Amino acid sequence: MNLAPLAAAALLLLGGIAPTGTSAERAPDAPGERIRRDQWHLRFLKSAEANAISRGDGVTVAVLDTGVDPHQDLRGNLLAGTSTIPGIPGDGRLDENSHGTGMAGLIAAHGQPDSTGAMGIAPDARIMPIKTSGSANTGQPDDLAAGIDYAVAHHADVISISSTGGVSADLVRSVRVALSSNIVVVAAAGNKPEDSYVGYPATESGVIAVGGIGQSGVVAPVSVDGPEIDVVAPAVDIYSTSYDGKYSKGTGTSSATAIVAGAAALIRSKYPDLPAAEVAHRLTATAIDRGPPGRDDQYGYGIIDLVAALTADVPPIGFESTGVTAPASTAAAPGTGDGGSTARGLATLGVLLAAGGGYLVWRRRRRAGDPPPRISR
């Protein structure tokens, strides 16, 4: 089916850290001490305990967004990237919006030696900044596709996409190439009221579709629900880095997506031989169940559990047991395989026309052998 006419539909960055808009509020004068204290999601997810096991070293996360400013809490981890926006050259290390800098900080901010400043989920991971959206918080599907192609060509281990919207043939191709290249792709589900259903690329089979929760662990009102949701993560009043060395906070599935991308970086660092599809499987298999028992359209398989994802005994895809248990003394051994065949097997799906919206949404097929969720706690 010809998707070319859809190429002009804009992609919208989903809340998260931004200088304007109802879903984001700047905190320009907040000192590093306050930011660290206000990063409630770190305590909620027990990130310090997880970082005693893995800090994301050796892993590169491509952040496809508005660019990433060389914030003092990020400079040690920030690589040179690129811009794929026609007429806007650069290496990705310029952000006139703050959204991309916020997402990068949630993934890999390293803070300061005096324990101030923002901290990311994987503070030793490297950030590959790819500017695919402009200062107005919007971009084009083909620019996003070019950014994904760049990430694949430059050997990113994880791709984080905190946006949703229009689909083009090139974007679908690029996402599928990334999945077949043994890259973990994480994407935002979407934000209400602007979105009424999970958007692309979160709907692509094999992509980790992320929803959001608040501090109580209850799904956030802003988080879109749907059968494609895989996991949820903190998404309300999330503090991170901003441009010009400042800090900000935001609400949206953008933030949750970056946090899950950081979790994927932790897993890839601890288990470097684990195929990308098994990384996604480990995240869903160890998620903490919420809502109705089992997978549901609001929470997916549940809230990500960083420590369990790094330590639990998770059978590989196709060999699920009736539960997921932590080992008595050692972490689970990494999976085996050719590093890409499992991911390639997840890239086939059908096309459905989204009701009312008039644009194509590529719906995922659920694996029949998906693992049972862990019990709520």
PDB file of C-alpha atoms in Angstrom, residues 44-46 217 231-232 283-291 294 296 299-306 308 373-377:
ATOM      1  CA  PHE A  44      10.379   4.956  42.897  1.00  0.00           C
ATOM      2  CA  LEU A  45      12.358   2.746  40.514  1.00  0.00           C
ATOM      3  CA  LYS A  46      15.203   2.018  42.973  1.00  0.00           C
ATOM      4  CA  GLY A 217       1.846   4.060  40.579  1.00  0.00           C
ATOM      5  CA  VAL A 231       5.175  -1.255  29.820  1.00  0.00           C
ATOM      6  CA  VAL A 232       4.667   1.946  31.811  1.00  0.00           C
ATOM      7  CA  LEU A 283      11.538  -5.710  30.493  1.00  0.00           C
ATOM      8  CA  THR A 284       8.006  -7.052  29.997  1.00  0.00           C
ATOM      9  CA  ALA A 285       8.606 -10.342  31.828  1.00  0.00           C
ATOM     10  CA  THR A 286       9.856  -8.589  34.971  1.00  0.00           C
ATOM     11  CA  ALA A 287       7.345  -5.722  34.954  1.00  0.00           C
ATOM     12  CA  ILE A 288       5.199  -5.285  38.074  1.00  0.00           C
ATOM     13  CA  ASP A 289       1.566  -6.012  37.250  1.00  0.00           C
ATOM     14  CA  ARG A 290      -0.973  -3.226  37.749  1.00  0.00           C
ATOM     15  CA  GLY A 291      -4.642  -2.918  36.904  1.00  0.00           C
ATOM     16  CA  GLY A 294      -2.343  -9.926  33.413  1.00  0.00           C
ATOM     17  CA  ASP A 296      -4.087  -4.764  30.003  1.00  0.00           C
ATOM     18  CA  TYR A 299      -0.416  -0.670  31.994  1.00  0.00           C
ATOM     19  CA  GLY A 300       0.639  -3.221  29.398  1.00  0.00           C
ATOM     20  CA  TYR A 301       2.626  -5.839  31.300  1.00  0.00           C
ATOM     21  CA  GLY A 302       3.132  -3.409  34.157  1.00  0.00           C
ATOM     22  CA  ILE A 303       5.580  -0.922  35.659  1.00  0.00           C
ATOM     23  CA  ILE A 304       9.217  -1.477  34.776  1.00  0.00           C
ATOM     24  CA  ASP A 305      11.326  -2.964  37.570  1.00  0.00           C
ATOM     25  CA  LEU A 306      14.971  -2.031  37.049  1.00  0.00           C
ATOM     26  CA  ALA A 308      14.365  -7.385  38.551  1.00  0.00           C
ATOM     27  CA  PRO A 373       3.220 -10.698  34.408  1.00  0.00           C
ATOM     28  CA  ARG A 374       4.677 -10.573  37.884  1.00  0.00           C
ATOM     29  CA  ILE A 375       2.330 -10.118  40.822  1.00  0.00           C
ATOM     30  CA  SER A 376       1.599  -6.572  41.985  1.00  0.00           C
ATOM     31  CA  ARG A 377       3.519  -5.305  44.976  1.00  0.00           C
TER      32      ARG A 377
END
